[in-house]
Structures are given as structure tokens and as C-alpha cells.
Tab-separated table of C-alpha atoms and ligand atoms in Angstrom:
chain	number	residue	atom	x	y	z
A	14	MET	CA	-28.081	-17.760	70.307
A	15	SER	CA	-25.538	-20.566	70.578
A	16	PHE	CA	-22.566	-20.273	72.886
A	17	LEU	CA	-20.178	-20.140	69.927
A	18	ASN	CA	-22.215	-17.385	68.363
A	19	ARG	CA	-22.089	-15.324	71.554
A	20	VAL	CA	-18.319	-15.777	71.763
A	21	TRP	CA	-17.943	-14.801	68.125
A	22	ARG	CA	-20.072	-11.669	68.561
A	23	ALA	CA	-18.170	-10.643	71.683
A	24	ARG	CA	-14.877	-11.119	69.851
A	25	ALA	CA	-16.093	-9.250	66.806
A	26	SER	CA	-17.150	-6.270	68.867
A	27	SER	CA	-13.817	-6.055	70.665
A	28	SER	CA	-12.018	-6.172	67.316
A	29	ALA	CA	-14.279	-3.446	66.023
A	30	GLU	CA	-13.336	-1.137	68.893
A	31	THR	CA	-9.685	-1.736	68.217
A	32	LEU	CA	-10.285	-1.216	64.563
A	33	ILE	CA	-11.919	2.142	65.152
A	34	PHE	CA	-8.911	3.103	67.201
A	35	ILE	CA	-6.343	2.016	64.601
A	36	SER	CA	-8.396	3.709	61.938
A	37	ARG	CA	-8.420	6.991	63.851
A	38	THR	CA	-4.672	6.742	64.241
A	39	PHE	CA	-3.839	6.147	60.635
A	40	THR	CA	-6.303	7.952	58.469
A	41	ALA	CA	-4.440	11.106	59.457
A	42	SER	CA	-1.081	9.950	58.132
A	43	SER	CA	-0.206	10.323	54.480
A	44	SER	CA	0.383	7.379	52.229
A	45	GLY	CA	3.846	6.308	51.083
A	46	ILE	CA	4.739	4.654	47.811
A	47	ASP	CA	1.855	4.386	45.346
A	48	LEU	CA	1.755	0.981	43.754
A	49	HIS	CA	0.083	0.443	40.447
A	50	PRO	CA	-2.841	-1.941	40.884
A	51	GLY	CA	-1.827	-5.466	40.052
A	52	ALA	CA	1.898	-4.681	40.034
A	53	SER	CA	4.046	-7.406	41.455
A	54	PHE	CA	7.634	-7.319	42.457
A	55	SER	CA	10.665	-9.478	42.828
A	56	THR	CA	14.204	-8.385	43.508
A	57	LYS	CA	14.673	-7.972	39.758
A	58	LEU	CA	11.362	-6.347	39.050
A	59	PRO	CA	10.315	-2.815	38.322
A	60	SER	CA	11.900	0.064	39.983
A	61	LEU	CA	9.723	1.704	42.583
A	62	PRO	CA	9.230	5.444	42.541
A	63	LYS	CA	11.880	7.260	44.591
A	64	VAL	CA	10.822	7.623	48.215
A	65	PRO	CA	11.762	10.960	49.738
A	66	LYS	CA	13.249	10.399	53.181
A	67	ASP	CA	10.447	12.190	54.983
A	68	ARG	CA	7.542	10.260	53.462
A	69	ASN	CA	5.383	8.557	56.048
A	70	VAL	CA	5.554	5.125	54.493
A	71	LYS	CA	3.313	2.322	55.701
A	72	TRP	CA	5.292	-0.819	55.103
A	73	VAL	CA	5.097	-4.374	56.428
A	74	PHE	CA	7.977	-6.814	56.801
A	75	LEU	CA	7.184	-10.508	56.422
A	76	GLY	CA	9.608	-13.397	56.704
A	77	CYS	CA	10.391	-16.542	58.659
A	78	PRO	CA	11.864	-16.440	62.153
A	79	GLY	CA	15.580	-15.651	61.957
A	80	VAL	CA	15.465	-14.094	58.490
A	81	GLY	CA	16.464	-10.651	59.780
A	82	LYS	CA	13.167	-8.745	59.644
A	83	GLY	CA	14.112	-6.790	62.763
A	84	THR	CA	17.555	-5.848	61.453
A	85	TYR	CA	16.408	-4.550	58.067
A	86	ALA	CA	13.145	-3.023	59.300
A	87	SER	CA	15.053	-1.103	61.952
A	88	ARG	CA	17.642	0.154	59.438
A	89	LEU	CA	14.910	1.309	57.075
A	90	SER	CA	13.077	2.966	59.927
A	91	ASN	CA	16.233	4.994	60.715
A	92	LEU	CA	16.662	5.854	57.077
A	93	LEU	CA	13.054	6.908	56.448
A	94	GLY	CA	12.338	8.444	59.845
A	95	VAL	CA	9.276	6.320	60.593
A	96	PRO	CA	8.788	4.106	63.652
A	97	HIS	CA	9.788	0.465	63.509
A	98	ILE	CA	7.033	-1.424	65.309
A	99	ALA	CA	7.817	-5.082	66.007
A	100	THR	CA	4.965	-6.999	67.594
A	101	GLY	CA	7.503	-9.554	68.926
A	102	ASP	CA	9.121	-6.696	70.891
A	103	LEU	CA	5.703	-5.608	72.189
A	104	VAL	CA	5.099	-9.159	73.379
A	105	ARG	CA	8.545	-9.349	75.027
A	106	ASP	CA	7.991	-5.955	76.734
A	107	GLU	CA	4.711	-7.269	78.103
A	108	LEU	CA	6.480	-10.422	79.312
A	109	ALA	CA	9.172	-8.371	81.035
A	110	SER	CA	6.595	-6.122	82.703
A	111	SER	CA	5.193	-9.022	84.767
A	112	GLY	CA	1.738	-7.554	84.140
A	113	PRO	CA	-1.431	-9.665	84.234
A	114	LEU	CA	-0.832	-11.060	80.730
A	115	ALA	CA	2.794	-12.059	81.300
A	116	SER	CA	2.436	-15.656	82.481
A	117	GLN	CA	-0.207	-16.431	79.840
A	118	LEU	CA	2.046	-15.000	77.122
A	119	ALA	CA	5.188	-16.781	78.353
A	120	GLU	CA	3.427	-20.114	78.056
A	121	ILE	CA	2.469	-19.398	74.426
A	122	VAL	CA	5.658	-17.687	73.220
A	123	ASN	CA	8.078	-20.159	74.809
A	124	ARG	CA	6.350	-22.992	72.957
A	125	GLY	CA	6.672	-21.142	69.646
A	126	LYS	CA	2.914	-20.605	69.244
A	127	LEU	CA	1.148	-17.455	68.090
A	128	VAL	CA	-0.483	-15.132	70.571
A	129	SER	CA	-4.207	-14.638	69.894
A	130	ASP	CA	-5.216	-12.027	67.313
A	131	GLU	CA	-7.116	-10.131	70.039
A	132	ILE	CA	-4.132	-9.846	72.364
A	133	ILE	CA	-1.740	-8.841	69.614
A	134	ILE	CA	-4.117	-6.226	68.191
A	135	ASN	CA	-4.563	-4.823	71.674
A	136	LEU	CA	-0.816	-4.523	72.207
A	137	LEU	CA	-0.394	-2.955	68.781
A	138	SER	CA	-3.213	-0.467	69.389
A	139	LYS	CA	-1.626	0.665	72.638
A	140	ARG	CA	1.727	1.125	70.891
A	141	LEU	CA	0.099	3.133	68.105
A	142	GLU	CA	-1.784	5.268	70.603
A	143	ALA	CA	1.453	6.077	72.431
A	144	GLY	CA	3.100	6.912	69.077
A	145	GLU	CA	0.205	9.112	68.036
A	146	ALA	CA	0.549	11.068	71.260
A	147	LYS	CA	4.200	11.703	70.344
A	148	GLY	CA	3.255	12.840	66.827
A	149	GLU	CA	4.389	9.715	64.981
A	150	SER	CA	2.977	8.915	61.566
A	151	GLY	CA	3.708	6.124	59.117
A	152	PHE	CA	5.356	2.897	60.248
A	153	ILE	CA	7.329	-0.153	59.367
A	154	LEU	CA	5.499	-3.109	60.893
A	155	ASP	CA	7.618	-6.156	61.649
A	156	GLY	CA	5.912	-9.413	62.573
A	157	PHE	CA	2.378	-8.123	61.930
A	158	PRO	CA	0.159	-9.270	60.286
A	159	ARG	CA	0.906	-12.922	60.853
A	160	THR	CA	-2.520	-14.393	60.165
A	161	ILE	CA	-5.074	-13.762	57.449
A	162	ARG	CA	-7.438	-12.343	60.073
A	163	GLN	CA	-4.815	-9.815	61.201
A	164	ALA	CA	-4.191	-8.871	57.546
A	165	GLU	CA	-7.920	-8.370	56.960
A	166	ILE	CA	-8.255	-6.167	60.031
A	167	LEU	CA	-5.255	-4.092	58.968
A	168	GLU	CA	-6.653	-3.754	55.455
A	169	LYS	CA	-9.933	-2.390	56.820
A	170	VAL	CA	-8.220	0.377	58.703
A	171	THR	CA	-5.313	1.518	56.581
A	172	ASP	CA	-3.760	1.249	53.164
A	173	ILE	CA	-0.419	-0.559	53.298
A	174	ASP	CA	1.969	0.751	50.633
A	175	LEU	CA	4.362	-2.154	50.394
A	176	VAL	CA	5.045	-5.559	51.933
A	177	VAL	CA	8.646	-6.751	51.911
A	178	ASN	CA	8.985	-10.526	52.110
A	179	LEU	CA	12.511	-11.451	53.189
A	180	LYS	CA	13.676	-14.943	52.271
A	181	LEU	CA	16.529	-17.197	53.315
A	182	ARG	CA	17.147	-20.929	53.181
A	183	GLU	CA	15.733	-22.919	56.077
A	184	GLU	CA	19.098	-24.307	57.258
A	185	ALA	CA	20.378	-20.732	57.571
A	186	LEU	CA	17.228	-19.664	59.451
A	187	VAL	CA	17.671	-22.277	62.158
A	188	ALA	CA	21.407	-21.504	62.528
A	189	LYS	CA	20.677	-17.776	62.748
A	190	CYS	CA	18.064	-18.223	65.492
A	191	LEU	CA	20.392	-20.497	67.470
A	192	GLY	CA	23.278	-18.027	67.058
A	193	ARG	CA	21.269	-14.958	68.083
A	194	ARG	CA	22.539	-13.121	71.173
A	195	ILE	CA	21.131	-9.991	72.785
A	196	CYS	CA	22.939	-7.600	75.085
A	197	SER	CA	20.933	-7.578	78.316
A	198	GLU	CA	22.023	-4.013	78.969
A	199	CYS	CA	21.675	-2.070	75.699
A	200	GLY	CA	19.407	-4.495	73.794
A	201	GLY	CA	21.911	-4.744	70.882
A	202	ASN	CA	21.361	-7.730	68.585
A	203	TYR	CA	24.306	-9.933	67.605
A	204	ASN	CA	24.857	-13.290	66.018
A	205	VAL	CA	27.651	-15.746	66.743
A	206	ALA	CA	26.729	-18.144	63.916
A	207	CYS	CA	29.004	-18.306	60.902
A	208	ILE	CA	26.904	-19.541	58.014
A	209	ASP	CA	28.828	-20.999	55.108
A	210	ILE	CA	26.668	-23.116	52.817
A	211	LYS	CA	28.471	-24.363	49.726
A	212	GLY	CA	26.774	-24.029	46.366
A	213	GLU	CA	25.559	-27.306	44.868
A	214	ASN	CA	24.240	-28.349	41.464
A	215	GLY	CA	24.262	-24.838	40.099
A	216	SER	CA	22.621	-23.276	43.176
A	217	PRO	CA	24.695	-20.489	44.721
A	218	GLY	CA	26.401	-20.802	48.101
A	219	LEU	CA	25.531	-18.577	51.031
A	220	TYR	CA	27.974	-16.927	53.394
A	221	MET	CA	26.921	-14.878	56.391
A	222	ALA	CA	29.672	-13.693	58.692
A	223	PRO	CA	28.992	-13.633	62.427
A	224	LEU	CA	27.960	-10.297	63.864
A	225	LEU	CA	30.042	-10.212	67.023
A	226	PRO	CA	29.332	-7.895	69.962
A	227	PRO	CA	31.720	-5.140	71.018
A	228	PRO	CA	33.689	-5.937	74.215
A	229	HIS	CA	31.326	-3.936	76.491
A	230	CYS	CA	28.366	-6.129	75.419
A	231	ALA	CA	30.264	-9.436	75.168
A	232	THR	CA	29.905	-10.271	78.867
A	233	LYS	CA	26.198	-9.411	79.026
A	234	LEU	CA	24.820	-11.583	76.261
A	235	ILE	CA	21.582	-13.514	76.670
A	236	THR	CA	19.566	-15.759	74.343
A	237	ARG	CA	15.816	-15.616	73.768
A	238	PRO	CA	14.011	-18.473	75.536
A	239	ASP	CA	12.211	-19.295	72.261
A	240	ASP	CA	15.492	-19.651	70.326
A	241	THR	CA	16.011	-23.354	71.129
A	242	GLU	CA	16.137	-25.788	68.206
A	243	GLU	CA	12.823	-27.418	69.095
A	244	VAL	CA	10.963	-24.114	69.456
A	245	VAL	CA	12.557	-22.588	66.336
A	246	LYS	CA	11.347	-25.566	64.294
A	247	GLU	CA	7.854	-25.118	65.725
A	248	ARG	CA	7.944	-21.373	64.897
A	249	LEU	CA	8.930	-22.247	61.320
A	250	ARG	CA	6.107	-24.775	61.092
A	251	ILE	CA	3.620	-22.206	62.371
A	252	TYR	CA	4.982	-19.609	59.943
A	253	ASN	CA	4.359	-21.959	57.030
A	254	GLU	CA	0.868	-22.797	58.253
A	255	MET	CA	-0.418	-19.411	59.446
A	256	THR	CA	1.728	-16.688	57.883
A	257	GLN	CA	2.584	-17.983	54.430
A	258	PRO	CA	-1.047	-17.421	53.366
A	259	VAL	CA	-0.506	-13.758	54.311
A	260	GLU	CA	2.228	-13.593	51.634
A	261	GLU	CA	-0.353	-14.709	49.076
A	262	PHE	CA	-2.881	-12.188	50.477
A	263	TYR	CA	-0.506	-9.336	49.597
A	264	ARG	CA	0.853	-10.959	46.420
A	265	SER	CA	-2.651	-11.052	44.985
A	266	ARG	CA	-3.007	-7.340	45.771
A	267	GLY	CA	0.242	-6.494	43.952
A	268	LYS	CA	1.926	-5.280	47.136
A	269	LEU	CA	4.521	-7.979	47.746
A	270	LEU	CA	8.210	-7.369	47.136
A	271	GLU	CA	10.068	-10.707	47.366
A	272	PHE	CA	13.664	-10.272	48.441
A	273	ASN	CA	16.087	-13.200	48.625
A	274	LEU	CA	18.878	-12.254	50.997
A	275	PRO	CA	22.141	-12.796	49.103
A	276	GLY	CA	24.286	-13.016	52.281
A	277	GLY	CA	24.924	-11.042	55.447
A	278	ILE	CA	24.278	-7.345	56.060
A	279	PRO	CA	27.178	-5.967	53.951
A	280	GLU	CA	25.948	-7.802	50.835
A	281	SER	CA	22.207	-7.562	51.507
A	282	TRP	CA	21.690	-3.974	52.694
A	283	PRO	CA	22.824	-2.219	49.479
A	284	LYS	CA	20.819	-4.680	47.362
A	285	LEU	CA	17.715	-4.183	49.472
A	286	LEU	CA	18.051	-0.413	49.129
A	287	GLN	CA	18.397	-0.875	45.384
A	288	ALA	CA	15.271	-3.070	45.239
A	289	LEU	CA	13.393	-0.381	47.183
A	290	ASN	CA	14.836	2.387	45.029
A	291	LEU	CA	16.295	4.041	48.097
A	292	GLU	CA	19.674	5.583	48.716
A	293	ASP	CA	21.559	5.756	51.957
A	294	HIS	CA	23.959	8.650	51.375
A	295	ASP	CA	25.435	8.654	54.834
A	296	ASP	CA	25.593	4.884	55.195
A	297	LYS	CA	27.013	4.422	58.651
A	298	GLN	CA	25.052	1.243	59.011
A	299	SER	CA	26.734	-0.934	56.416
A	300	ALA	CA	28.299	-3.570	58.653
A	301	THR	CA	26.570	-3.168	61.980
A	302	ALA	CA	23.319	-4.540	63.382
B	632	ADP	P1	10.105	-14.464	65.135
B	632	ADP	O1	11.580	-14.389	65.340
B	632	ADP	O2	9.564	-15.862	65.307
B	632	ADP	O3	9.639	-13.798	63.880
B	632	ADP	P2	9.016	-12.334	66.879
B	632	ADP	O4	10.107	-11.735	67.679
B	632	ADP	O5	8.446	-11.549	65.760
B	632	ADP	O6	9.506	-13.775	66.423
B	632	ADP	O7	7.808	-12.753	67.831
B	632	ADP	C1	8.011	-13.512	68.995
B	632	ADP	C2	6.722	-14.182	69.385
B	632	ADP	O8	5.726	-13.187	69.669
B	632	ADP	C3	6.089	-15.060	68.327
B	632	ADP	O9	6.627	-16.371	68.307
B	632	ADP	C4	4.628	-15.053	68.769
B	632	ADP	O10	4.423	-15.895	69.882
B	632	ADP	C5	4.441	-13.614	69.247
B	632	ADP	N1	3.967	-12.745	68.164
B	632	ADP	C6	4.639	-11.698	67.605
B	632	ADP	N2	3.903	-11.122	66.647
B	632	ADP	C7	2.737	-11.800	66.588
B	632	ADP	C8	1.553	-11.683	65.786
B	632	ADP	N3	1.422	-10.738	64.849
B	632	ADP	N4	0.548	-12.557	66.021
B	632	ADP	C9	0.641	-13.513	66.964
B	632	ADP	N5	1.725	-13.683	67.746
B	632	ADP	C10	2.775	-12.842	67.571
């Protein structure tokens, strides 16, 4: 057997173990929204069935760096009572833990590259296992899958109900990444960028107000090491190369809801809820991160 073949077999068997684990975790949880085969969505397209708040939805959030996946996935997770699992956060937790993987990961993440499918699936499996032990079911995945291989593995082990693809113009994406600030104490996410793109030749303008921190966070703000202009551009390039095909993967299965963000949170959140046929009766989240 050739060397490459041996490597491939070894990799395949480790994926299979993980797969068995993820499968065990999720076959128990009930499915969320039922999509009609072949249905496809845009922000204007068909209304989805109403989702009761306690349904264990299995949703995925796709979108370029800086688009706001974390913000909207976390709000929906609060609303629907399912865990928000962001693989970027799992990677950052691993980095902060100074465990054996940390220096290897820092080198990859700080250059804007993707972590290997094996490592990311391992981190995700551990997170799911911990959630299972606490009785979690359903999820909103943010930042996973990011490659076709990850999407194929996920498809083998569970049935995703819906994939929300958030979209924003590239100039706004870069500005939002560069303006991102995180409170080193409470982890709150803020943004100091004020995005004001004028409409041209019939295309609408875009305004996104800054999301400023409260005074107790203002002195403790940090930026992500991968939010420099050079690294953000590399992350966008990698998104287009490796993750855009994942959009097509779900589009062809009738699971993709395309959502063009019309502005900041106050404009976008109600419209996103509308597109998802959800209601937020006690909307305390309308203007905050
Ligand atoms: P972004 O703002 O670029 O969407 P995230 O916070 O989701 O970033 O992820 C940060 C970094 O973690 C990524 O640039 C990548 O290195 C790594 N990462 C997160 N999720 C994945 C994944 N599913 N596959 C590979 N690498 C990932």
C-alpha cells in the first residue's frame, strides 16, 4: 500500500470514529423545520412553517468573516433555546488553554488559514459530548461546515433543517472585522466601525451604526489577532475558495436561506425573524450585541 494510501486510510478511520460519536449524539434529538425537498429560499421566498420556541432545531449559519454570524446565531440560540456552537470560539478556547494544540493552531489561525478538518471535527465532537452530558439537543452551528468534506461528514450523521447564508458587501465586511472589539473580561462583542456606504447607480446604500461598549467594558477592549487587514483579506479569499462551494452544497439540497443584511442589528434582526417566520415577543435584544 502506498504511503498516501496509508495516510488516507488512517485519516478515514479517525473520521469514522468521530462520525460514530456525532451520530450517537444527534440521532436522539428531534428534527426542527421540515423543508420540502427541492425548496429554495431567499429573503423574499416562501414562508417557513412556524417554529415553536422549544423545537430542537438543527441549523447552520454560513457567511463571510465579519458578516455577523456570531451575533445573529447567538440571538437565535437565545430565542429558540438551543446551543449556539461556534467552531471559531472552540478554536480560540483551545488557543487560550495553552494545551498541546495551541501553538500549532495559533500559527494557522493568525495567518487566516483553515484548521484541518480532523482537528475541527475533534473539537466539535468534544463540545457536543459535553453538551450531551448536560442534556442539550439541537444546535445552531456557526462556522461549521466550512469545507465540502466537513459538510459531507455532517450530512452522514445528522439531518440539518436549515442553512442561513448571511450576506454583506465586501467593503463592509473588512470594515466590520477591523472595527471589532471584544471585552477581555465579559467576552462582549462590540464594533467601533461606522459603516456608511452611499447608494450608487440604483443600488441601495448601507448604514451600520457602531455598536459601542458600555463604560465598564470600554477600558478592557481587545482585538482578535486575526482581525488585521492582511489576515481579513486572506480569510475572505479562503472563504471564497473553500466555503462558497458549501453554499452550493446546501442550495442544491433546497436547504439554503439567503439573507442580505439590510443594515445593522436594529434593521436586520426583525427582517431576519420575518424571513425565518419567527417572532420575538419579548424582544430585549433589538439594539444590543
Ligand atoms: P471568521 O470571523 O473568519 O468567520 P471564526 O471566528 O469563525 O472566523 O473562526 C476563526 C478561525 O478558526 C478561522 O479563521 C479558522 O482558522 C478556524 N476555524 C473555525 N471554524 C473552522 C472550520 N469549520 N474549519 C476550519 N477552520 C475553522
